[in-house]
Coordinates of C-alpha atoms in Angstrom, one line a residue:
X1 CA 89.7 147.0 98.3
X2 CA 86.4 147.9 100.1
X3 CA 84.8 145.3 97.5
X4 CA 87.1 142.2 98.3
X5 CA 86.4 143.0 102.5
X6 CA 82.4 143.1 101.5
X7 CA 82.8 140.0 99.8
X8 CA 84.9 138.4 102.3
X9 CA 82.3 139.3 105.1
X10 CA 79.6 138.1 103.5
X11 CA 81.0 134.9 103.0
X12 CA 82.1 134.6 106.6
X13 CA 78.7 135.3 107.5
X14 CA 77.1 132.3 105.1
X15 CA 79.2 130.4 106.6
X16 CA 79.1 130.9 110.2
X17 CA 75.0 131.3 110.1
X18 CA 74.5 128.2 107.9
X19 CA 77.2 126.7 108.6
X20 CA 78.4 123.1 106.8
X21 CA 79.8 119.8 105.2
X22 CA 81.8 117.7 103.4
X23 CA 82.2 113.8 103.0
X24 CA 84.2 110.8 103.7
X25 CA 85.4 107.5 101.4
X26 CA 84.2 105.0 103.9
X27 CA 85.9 104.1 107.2
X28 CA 88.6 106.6 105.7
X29 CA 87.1 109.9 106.7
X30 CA 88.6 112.0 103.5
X31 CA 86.7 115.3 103.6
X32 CA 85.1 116.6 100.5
X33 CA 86.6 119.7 99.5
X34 CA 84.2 120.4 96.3
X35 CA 84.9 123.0 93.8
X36 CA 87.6 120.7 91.9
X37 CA 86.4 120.1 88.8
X38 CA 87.4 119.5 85.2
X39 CA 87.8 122.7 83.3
X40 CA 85.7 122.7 79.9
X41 CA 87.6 123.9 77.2
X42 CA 84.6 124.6 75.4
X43 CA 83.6 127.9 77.4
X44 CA 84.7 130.3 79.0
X45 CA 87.1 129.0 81.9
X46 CA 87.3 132.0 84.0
X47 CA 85.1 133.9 85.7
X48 CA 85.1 137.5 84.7
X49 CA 85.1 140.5 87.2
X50 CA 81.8 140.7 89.1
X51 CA 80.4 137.7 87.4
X52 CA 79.0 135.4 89.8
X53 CA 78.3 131.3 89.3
X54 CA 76.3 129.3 91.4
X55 CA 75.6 125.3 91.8
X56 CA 74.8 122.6 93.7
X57 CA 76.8 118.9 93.9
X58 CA 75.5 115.7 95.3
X59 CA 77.7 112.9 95.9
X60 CA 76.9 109.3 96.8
X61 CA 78.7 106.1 97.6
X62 CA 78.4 102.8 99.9
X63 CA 81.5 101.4 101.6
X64 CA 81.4 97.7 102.3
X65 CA 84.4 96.0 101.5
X66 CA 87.2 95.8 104.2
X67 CA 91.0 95.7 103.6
X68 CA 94.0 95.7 105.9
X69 CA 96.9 97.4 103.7
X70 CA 95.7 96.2 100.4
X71 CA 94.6 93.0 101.6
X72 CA 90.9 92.7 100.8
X73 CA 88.8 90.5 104.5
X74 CA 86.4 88.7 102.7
X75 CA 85.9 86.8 105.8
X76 CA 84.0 89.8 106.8
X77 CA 81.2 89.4 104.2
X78 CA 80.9 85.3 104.9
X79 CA 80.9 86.0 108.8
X80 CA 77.9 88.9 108.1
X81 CA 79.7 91.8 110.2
X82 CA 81.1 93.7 107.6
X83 CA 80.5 97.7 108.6
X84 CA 78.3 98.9 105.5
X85 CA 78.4 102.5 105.4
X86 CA 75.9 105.0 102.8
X87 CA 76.5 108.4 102.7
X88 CA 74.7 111.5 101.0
X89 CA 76.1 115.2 100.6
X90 CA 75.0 117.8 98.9
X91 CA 77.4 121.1 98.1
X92 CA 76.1 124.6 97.5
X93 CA 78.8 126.6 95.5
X94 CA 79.0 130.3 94.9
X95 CA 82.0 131.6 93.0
X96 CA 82.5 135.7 92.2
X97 CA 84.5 137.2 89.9
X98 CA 87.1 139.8 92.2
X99 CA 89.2 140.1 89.2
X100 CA 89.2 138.5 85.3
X101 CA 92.5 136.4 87.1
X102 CA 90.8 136.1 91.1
X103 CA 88.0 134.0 92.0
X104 CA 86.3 133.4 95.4
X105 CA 84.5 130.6 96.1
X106 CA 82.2 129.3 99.1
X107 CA 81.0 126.1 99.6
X108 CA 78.4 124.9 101.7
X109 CA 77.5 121.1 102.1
X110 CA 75.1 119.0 103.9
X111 CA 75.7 115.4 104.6
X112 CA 73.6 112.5 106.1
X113 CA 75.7 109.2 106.6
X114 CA 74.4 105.8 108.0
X115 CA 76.6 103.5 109.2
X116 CA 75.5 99.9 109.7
X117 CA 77.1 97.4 112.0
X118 CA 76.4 94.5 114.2
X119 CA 76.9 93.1 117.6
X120 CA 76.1 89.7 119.4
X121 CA 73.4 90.1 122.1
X122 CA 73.8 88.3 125.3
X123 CA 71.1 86.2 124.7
X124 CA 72.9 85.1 121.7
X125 CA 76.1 84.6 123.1
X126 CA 76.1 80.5 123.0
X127 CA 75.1 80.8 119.0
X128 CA 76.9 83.8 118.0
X129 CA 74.0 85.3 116.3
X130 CA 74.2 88.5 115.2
X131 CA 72.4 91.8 115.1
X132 CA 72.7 94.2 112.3
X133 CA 71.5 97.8 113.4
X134 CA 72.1 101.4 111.9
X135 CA 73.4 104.8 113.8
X136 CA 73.2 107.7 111.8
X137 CA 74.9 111.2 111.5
X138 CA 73.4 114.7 109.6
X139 CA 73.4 118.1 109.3
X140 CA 75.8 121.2 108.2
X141 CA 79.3 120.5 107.5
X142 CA 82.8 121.7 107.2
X143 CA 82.3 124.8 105.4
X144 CA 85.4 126.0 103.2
X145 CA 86.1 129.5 101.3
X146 CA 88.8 129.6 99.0
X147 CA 90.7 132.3 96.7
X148 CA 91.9 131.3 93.0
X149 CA 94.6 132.9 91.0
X150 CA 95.4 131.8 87.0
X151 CA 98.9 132.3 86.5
X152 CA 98.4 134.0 82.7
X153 CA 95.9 136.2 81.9
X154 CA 92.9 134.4 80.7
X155 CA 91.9 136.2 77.6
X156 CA 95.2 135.5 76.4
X157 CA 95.6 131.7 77.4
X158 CA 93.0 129.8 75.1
X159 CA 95.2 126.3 75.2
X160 CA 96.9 126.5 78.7
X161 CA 96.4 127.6 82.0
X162 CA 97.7 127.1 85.3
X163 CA 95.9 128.1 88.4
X164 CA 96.9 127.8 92.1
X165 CA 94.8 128.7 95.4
X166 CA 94.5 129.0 99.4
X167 CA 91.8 127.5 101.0
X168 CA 90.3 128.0 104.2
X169 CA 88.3 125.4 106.1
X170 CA 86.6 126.5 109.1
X171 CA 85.3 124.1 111.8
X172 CA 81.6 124.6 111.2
X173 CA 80.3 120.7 111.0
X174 CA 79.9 118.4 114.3
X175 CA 82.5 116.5 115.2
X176 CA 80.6 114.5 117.9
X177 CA 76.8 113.8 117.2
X178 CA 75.8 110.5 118.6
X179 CA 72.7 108.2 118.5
X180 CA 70.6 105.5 119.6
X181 CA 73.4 102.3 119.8
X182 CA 71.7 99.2 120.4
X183 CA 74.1 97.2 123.5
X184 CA 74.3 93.6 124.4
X185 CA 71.6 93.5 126.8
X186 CA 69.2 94.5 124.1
X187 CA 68.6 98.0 125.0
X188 CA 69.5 101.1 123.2
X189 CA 72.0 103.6 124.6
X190 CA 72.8 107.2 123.1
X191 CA 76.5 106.5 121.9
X192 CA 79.1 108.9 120.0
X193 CA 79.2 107.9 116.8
X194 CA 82.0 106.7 114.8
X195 CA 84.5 109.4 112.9
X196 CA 83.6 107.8 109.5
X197 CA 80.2 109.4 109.5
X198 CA 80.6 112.8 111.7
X199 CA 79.9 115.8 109.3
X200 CA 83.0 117.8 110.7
X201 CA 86.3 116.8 111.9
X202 CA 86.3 119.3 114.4
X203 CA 89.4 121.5 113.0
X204 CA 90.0 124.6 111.5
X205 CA 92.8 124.3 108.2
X206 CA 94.0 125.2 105.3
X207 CA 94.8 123.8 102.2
X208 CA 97.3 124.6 99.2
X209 CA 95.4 123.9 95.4
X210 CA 96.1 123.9 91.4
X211 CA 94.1 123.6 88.6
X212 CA 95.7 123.2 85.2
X213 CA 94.8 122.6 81.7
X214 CA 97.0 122.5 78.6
X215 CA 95.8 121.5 74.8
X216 CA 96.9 118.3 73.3
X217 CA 95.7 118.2 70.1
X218 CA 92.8 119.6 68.4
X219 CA 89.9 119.5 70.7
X220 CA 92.0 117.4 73.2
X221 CA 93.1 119.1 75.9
X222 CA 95.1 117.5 79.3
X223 CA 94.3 118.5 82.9
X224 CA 95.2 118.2 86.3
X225 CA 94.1 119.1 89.9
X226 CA 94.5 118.8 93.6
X227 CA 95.0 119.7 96.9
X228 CA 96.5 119.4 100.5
X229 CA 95.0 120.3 103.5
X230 CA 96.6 121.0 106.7
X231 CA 95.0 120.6 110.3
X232 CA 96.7 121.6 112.5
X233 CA 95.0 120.6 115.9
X234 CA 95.8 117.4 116.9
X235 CA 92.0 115.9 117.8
X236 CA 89.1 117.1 118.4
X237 CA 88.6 115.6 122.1
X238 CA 85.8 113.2 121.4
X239 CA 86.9 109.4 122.7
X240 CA 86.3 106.7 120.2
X241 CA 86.5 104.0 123.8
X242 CA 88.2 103.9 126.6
X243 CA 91.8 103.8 126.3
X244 CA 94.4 101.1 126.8
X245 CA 96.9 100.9 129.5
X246 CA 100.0 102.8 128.1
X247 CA 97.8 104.1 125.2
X248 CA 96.5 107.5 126.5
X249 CA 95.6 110.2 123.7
X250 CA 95.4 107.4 121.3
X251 CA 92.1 106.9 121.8
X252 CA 90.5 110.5 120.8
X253 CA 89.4 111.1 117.0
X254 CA 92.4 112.8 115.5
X255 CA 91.9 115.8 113.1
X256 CA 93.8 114.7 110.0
X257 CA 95.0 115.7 107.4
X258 CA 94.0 115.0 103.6
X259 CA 94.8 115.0 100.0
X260 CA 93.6 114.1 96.6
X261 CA 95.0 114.5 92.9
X262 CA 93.5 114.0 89.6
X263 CA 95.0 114.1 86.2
X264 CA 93.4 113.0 82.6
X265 CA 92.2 113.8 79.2
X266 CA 88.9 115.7 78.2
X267 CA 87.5 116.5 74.7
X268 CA 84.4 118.7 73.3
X269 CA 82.5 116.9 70.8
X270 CA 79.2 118.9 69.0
X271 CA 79.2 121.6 66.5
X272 CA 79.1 124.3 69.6
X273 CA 81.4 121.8 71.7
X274 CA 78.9 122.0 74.5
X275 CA 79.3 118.3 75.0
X276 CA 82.8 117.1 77.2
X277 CA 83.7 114.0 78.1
X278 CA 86.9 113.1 80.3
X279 CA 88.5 110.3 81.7
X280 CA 91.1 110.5 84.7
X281 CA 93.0 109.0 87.3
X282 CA 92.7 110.2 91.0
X283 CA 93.9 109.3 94.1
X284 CA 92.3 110.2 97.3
X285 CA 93.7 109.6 101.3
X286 CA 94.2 110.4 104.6
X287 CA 98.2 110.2 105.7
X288 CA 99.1 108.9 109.3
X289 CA 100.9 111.2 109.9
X290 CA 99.7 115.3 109.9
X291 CA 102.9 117.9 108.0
X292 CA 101.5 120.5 111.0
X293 CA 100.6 119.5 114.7
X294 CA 101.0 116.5 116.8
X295 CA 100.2 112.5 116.2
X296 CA 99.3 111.2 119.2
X297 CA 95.2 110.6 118.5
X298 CA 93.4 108.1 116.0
X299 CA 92.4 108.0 112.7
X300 CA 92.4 105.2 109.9
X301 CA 94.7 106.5 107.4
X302 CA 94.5 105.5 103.7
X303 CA 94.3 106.3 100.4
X304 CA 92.3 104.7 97.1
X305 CA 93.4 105.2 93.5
X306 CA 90.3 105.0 90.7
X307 CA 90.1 106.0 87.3
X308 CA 86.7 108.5 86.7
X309 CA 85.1 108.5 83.8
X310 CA 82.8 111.5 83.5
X311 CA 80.6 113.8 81.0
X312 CA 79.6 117.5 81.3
X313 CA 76.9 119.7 78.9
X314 CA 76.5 123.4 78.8
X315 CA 73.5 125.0 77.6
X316 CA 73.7 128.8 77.8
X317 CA 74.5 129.8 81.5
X318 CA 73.6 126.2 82.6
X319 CA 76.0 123.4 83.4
X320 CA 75.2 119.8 84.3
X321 CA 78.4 116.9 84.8
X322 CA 78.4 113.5 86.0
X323 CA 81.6 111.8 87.2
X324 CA 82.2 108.4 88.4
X325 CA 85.3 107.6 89.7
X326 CA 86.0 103.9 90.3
X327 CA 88.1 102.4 92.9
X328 CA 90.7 99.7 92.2
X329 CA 93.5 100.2 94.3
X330 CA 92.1 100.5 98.3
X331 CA 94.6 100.9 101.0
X332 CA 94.5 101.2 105.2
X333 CA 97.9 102.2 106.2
X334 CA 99.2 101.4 109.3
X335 CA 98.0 104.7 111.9
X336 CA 100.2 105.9 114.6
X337 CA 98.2 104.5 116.9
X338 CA 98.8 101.2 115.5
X339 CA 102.1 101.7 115.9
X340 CA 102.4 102.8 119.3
X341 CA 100.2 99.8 120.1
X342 CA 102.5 97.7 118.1
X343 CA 105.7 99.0 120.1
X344 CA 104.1 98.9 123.2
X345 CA 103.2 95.2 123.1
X346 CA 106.3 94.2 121.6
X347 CA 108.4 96.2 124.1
X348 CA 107.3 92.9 126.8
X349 CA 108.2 90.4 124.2
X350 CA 112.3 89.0 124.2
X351 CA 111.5 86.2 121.5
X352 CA 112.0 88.0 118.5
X353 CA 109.9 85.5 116.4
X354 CA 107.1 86.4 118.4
X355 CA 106.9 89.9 117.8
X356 CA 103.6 91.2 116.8
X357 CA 102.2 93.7 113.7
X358 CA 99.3 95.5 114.6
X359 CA 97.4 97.3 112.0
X360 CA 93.4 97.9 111.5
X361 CA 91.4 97.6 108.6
X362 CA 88.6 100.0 107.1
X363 CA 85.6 99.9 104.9
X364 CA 86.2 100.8 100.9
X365 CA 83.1 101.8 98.1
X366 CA 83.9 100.3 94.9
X367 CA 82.7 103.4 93.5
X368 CA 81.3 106.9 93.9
X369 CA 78.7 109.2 91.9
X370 CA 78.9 112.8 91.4
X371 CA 76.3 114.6 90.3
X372 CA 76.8 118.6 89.9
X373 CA 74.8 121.6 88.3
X374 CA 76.0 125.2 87.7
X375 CA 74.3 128.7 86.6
X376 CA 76.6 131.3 85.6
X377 CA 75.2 135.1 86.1
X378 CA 77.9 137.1 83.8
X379 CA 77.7 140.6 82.3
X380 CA 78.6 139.0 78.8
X381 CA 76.2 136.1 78.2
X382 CA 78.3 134.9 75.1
X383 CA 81.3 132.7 76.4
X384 CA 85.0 134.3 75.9

């Protein structure tokens, strides 16, 4: 017992001194939660007691195309303002062994997100020129510890597993960095910047995860994985503008929830089946609406579906993947603010055929890349 509350403070105390990240899928601020990857049947799946593992993940993507629901603005590329946005993370893991069936893990990201926008200067106004600047958002993120349990004993489940965990994800990132915004008269003003990029969300939650595997046939084996997080405080208090008449509390960044699920196929090829290769569907969002807290703030809810190809190798205690997961289903659902905006405007209208649908749009990437490396430090070098 004294061991799980030493390793529990230490962790608390990475995380509170370095403090950290996670990511977003454009416009749509989904969080990176790390630590959700495919299981290699080719090794050892577990972590034993007191082994530890340690690795690093970076992730990249740039969002560009817009959508309202799942209808795609090209207009936005022709016209020239389409909000582009690039972002970079970077994850340190660490993972310990409590027991052969308990695992804690601690992750640690970094981000730095650009976003890239435009506006129409005054001295512009009669041609409708416009100019394209960039605002930009880094540093530590949310940080997140977590506690994993497999259902059946390890050394006895060589074809199927299940596992299921509790996360914890602690309010460590900034929710409200700003920078240099350029304004219509041509000067520069320090602005908040938009929720897309922040590194944090500003809320402490929680989330509820599974991992499972099960064998096919042969070297084939099935999987799945995902989560839900759950944050609970409404917003975070930083305004996106001023708000509208009516509107109040719609206008602060909300602190949403999130989810994602992934389920496919992997196989080991080589003699020492060091060599995996897997192919998946996932889905990824942000709901309007959070299970836990209230609604009244803003956010651009959504989800995208993609199918990931990716490829891992394990040499010894070392671990390298690659997984691209491509986009081709992109959604902006209709927010709560949307709708209150929505009711409220069509509360003054009586003609029925002129009632109005309000719903924004949000920036997609196409794709994503994620690059991750592992070193395992275990008492018995030769995988179970």
């Amino acid at each position: 017992m004294k061991q799980i509350i030493s390793i529990f403070i230490i962790a608390l105390l990475l995380t509170t001194t370095i403090h950290l990240q996670s990511t977003a899928q454009g416009c749509v601020a989904v969080r990176q939660m790390g630590g959700l990857g495919a299981m290699s049947p080719s090794g050892s799946y577990n972590l034993s007691k007191g082994d530890f593992q340690v690795g690093t993940n970076y992730r990249y993507f740039h969002s560009w195309r817009h959508f309202v629901g799942t209808d795609e603005q090209p207009q936005r590329q022709v016209l020239g303002n389409a909000v582009n946005i690039y972002s970079h993370a970077v994850d340190l893991n660490l993972s310990y062994g409590l027991t052969n069936r308990l695992q804690l893990n601690v992750t640690l990201p970094y981000v730095h997100n650009e976003r890239s926008q435009t506006l129409t200067l005054n001295k512009d106004s009669a041609s409708k020129k416009l100019t394209r600047y960039s605002v930009f958002a880094q540093g530590i993120a949310d940080a997140r510890l977590g506690l994993n349990y497999w259902v059946t004993d390890p050394a006895v489940a060589h074809t199927g597993n299940l596992m299921i965990g509790f996360g914890l994800k602690l309010a460590t990132g900034s929710h409200n960095t700003s920078d240099n915004a350029l304004q219509k008269d041509g000067t520069t003003k320090s602005s908040i910047n938009d929720q897309a990029i922040q590194p944090g969300d500003g809320g402490v939650g929680f989330s509820l995860e599974f991992q499972g595997f099960t064998k096919i046939y042969k070297d084939i084996y099935g999987f799945a994985n995902g989560y839900y997080l759950f944050n609970p405080r409404e917003s975070n208090g930083t305004f996106k503008s001023a708000a509208k008449p009516g509107l109040a509390g719609y206008n602060i960044y909300a602190c949403p929830d999130q989810y994602f699920v992934r389920a496919g196929f992997m196989a080991s090829v080589l003699k020492a089946k060091t060599l995996t290769f897997s192919l998946a569907t996932r889905m990824e969002g942000i709901p309007a609406y959070d299970i836990i807290g209230g609604q009244v703030a803003y956010r651009r809810p959504g989800y995208v579906v993609a199918i990931e190809s990716g490829v891992s190798y394990r040499m010894g205690q070392h671990s390298i993947s690659l997984f691209v997961p491509y986009n081709f289903i992109k959604n902006r659902t209709q927010s709560a603010a949307d709708k209150a905006d929505q009711n409220l405007q069509n509360s003054k209208i009586s003609d029925v055929s002129k009632l109005v649908h309000v719903q924004g749009d949000a920036a997609f990437a196409d794709y994503s890349i994620s690059l991750g490396y592992s070193y395992r430090f275990a008492k018995n070098k030769k995988h179970a």
